XYZ file of C-alpha atoms in Angstrom:
107
model
C -197.052 75.343 179.352
C -200.877 75.562 179.801
C -202.104 76.546 183.193
C -204.599 74.267 184.666
C -208.056 75.730 185.633
C -208.391 74.041 189.046
C -205.671 73.490 191.552
C -205.005 69.878 192.426
C -206.271 68.551 195.664
C -203.606 68.120 198.426
C -203.089 64.279 199.328
C -204.006 65.084 202.943
C -207.546 66.112 201.842
C -207.867 62.836 199.945
C -206.721 60.985 202.810
C -209.128 62.572 205.153
C -212.186 62.584 202.827
C -211.755 59.229 201.035
C -210.163 57.225 203.721
C -210.299 58.457 207.313
C -213.903 59.660 207.418
C -215.538 56.760 205.478
C -213.593 54.219 207.418
C -214.213 56.026 210.858
C -210.449 56.071 211.487
C -209.031 58.622 213.924
C -205.661 60.209 213.322
C -204.300 58.338 216.396
C -205.539 54.946 215.090
C -204.059 55.408 211.518
C -200.775 56.925 212.968
C -200.388 53.735 215.153
C -200.971 51.572 212.015
C -198.571 53.621 209.967
C -196.095 53.640 212.857
C -195.641 57.327 212.731
C -196.300 60.110 215.146
C -199.878 61.541 215.224
C -198.227 64.983 214.601
C -196.612 63.784 211.414
C -199.905 62.449 210.100
C -201.872 65.511 211.271
C -199.561 67.822 209.230
C -200.361 65.986 206.083
C -204.086 65.775 206.719
C -204.156 69.565 207.538
C -202.225 70.443 204.423
C -199.090 71.515 206.379
C -196.926 68.559 205.326
C -196.181 66.491 202.252
C -196.476 62.850 201.537
C -192.767 61.486 201.339
C -191.878 58.372 199.465
C -191.656 56.517 202.834
C -195.093 57.806 203.802
C -196.480 56.768 200.381
C -195.170 53.259 201.057
C -196.794 53.103 204.529
C -200.132 54.516 203.246
C -200.073 52.112 200.278
C -199.547 49.162 202.699
C -202.336 50.163 205.038
C -204.938 51.002 202.453
C -204.025 48.395 199.888
C -203.201 51.021 197.234
C -199.977 51.798 195.427
C -197.241 54.118 196.556
C -197.543 55.655 193.123
C -201.007 56.817 193.916
C -199.791 58.866 196.836
C -196.694 60.056 195.049
C -198.801 61.155 192.094
C -201.146 63.045 194.253
C -198.377 64.859 195.935
C -196.529 65.586 192.732
C -199.679 67.002 191.114
C -200.327 68.973 194.141
C -196.830 70.353 194.270
C -196.673 71.204 190.496
C -200.061 73.090 190.842
C -198.629 75.038 193.745
C -195.597 76.054 191.822
C -197.866 77.008 188.906
C -200.310 79.084 190.814
C -198.071 80.342 193.559
C -195.449 81.854 191.557
C -194.963 83.610 188.143
C -191.230 83.453 188.134
C -191.373 80.312 185.900
C -193.132 82.375 183.254
C -190.130 84.588 182.613
C -188.035 81.615 181.570
C -187.374 81.683 177.775
C -188.091 78.663 175.685
C -185.466 77.312 173.375
C -186.038 78.177 169.758
C -187.971 75.460 167.810
C -184.916 75.012 165.511
C -182.835 73.856 168.549
C -185.593 71.736 170.126
C -186.383 69.813 166.967
C -182.825 69.298 165.926
C -181.289 65.924 165.718
C -179.112 66.661 168.701
C -182.189 66.646 171.112
C -183.267 63.271 172.088
C -180.336 61.592 170.517
């Protein structure tokens, strides 16, 4: 696995910089539209919380995007955190190529 050179951006940062600020929306206004607590939204915007599938549906509806956009942002961020935040995965041994490329795999 090749390590990325830059950590992915948290979806809360995208939400703040690409949606809240340009649209002059407050957390209170957006939390009302999303029908979630201001605290829940604040956690996401402040990188203390994650975009759940349900939140992705809500954000997609409000901003006329897709839930996949928000889930992809969260997934990339989570994977980047795992990659940068821990070296534990690096001690996992790969299967030998003869096993990976045998007729059994992918059958």
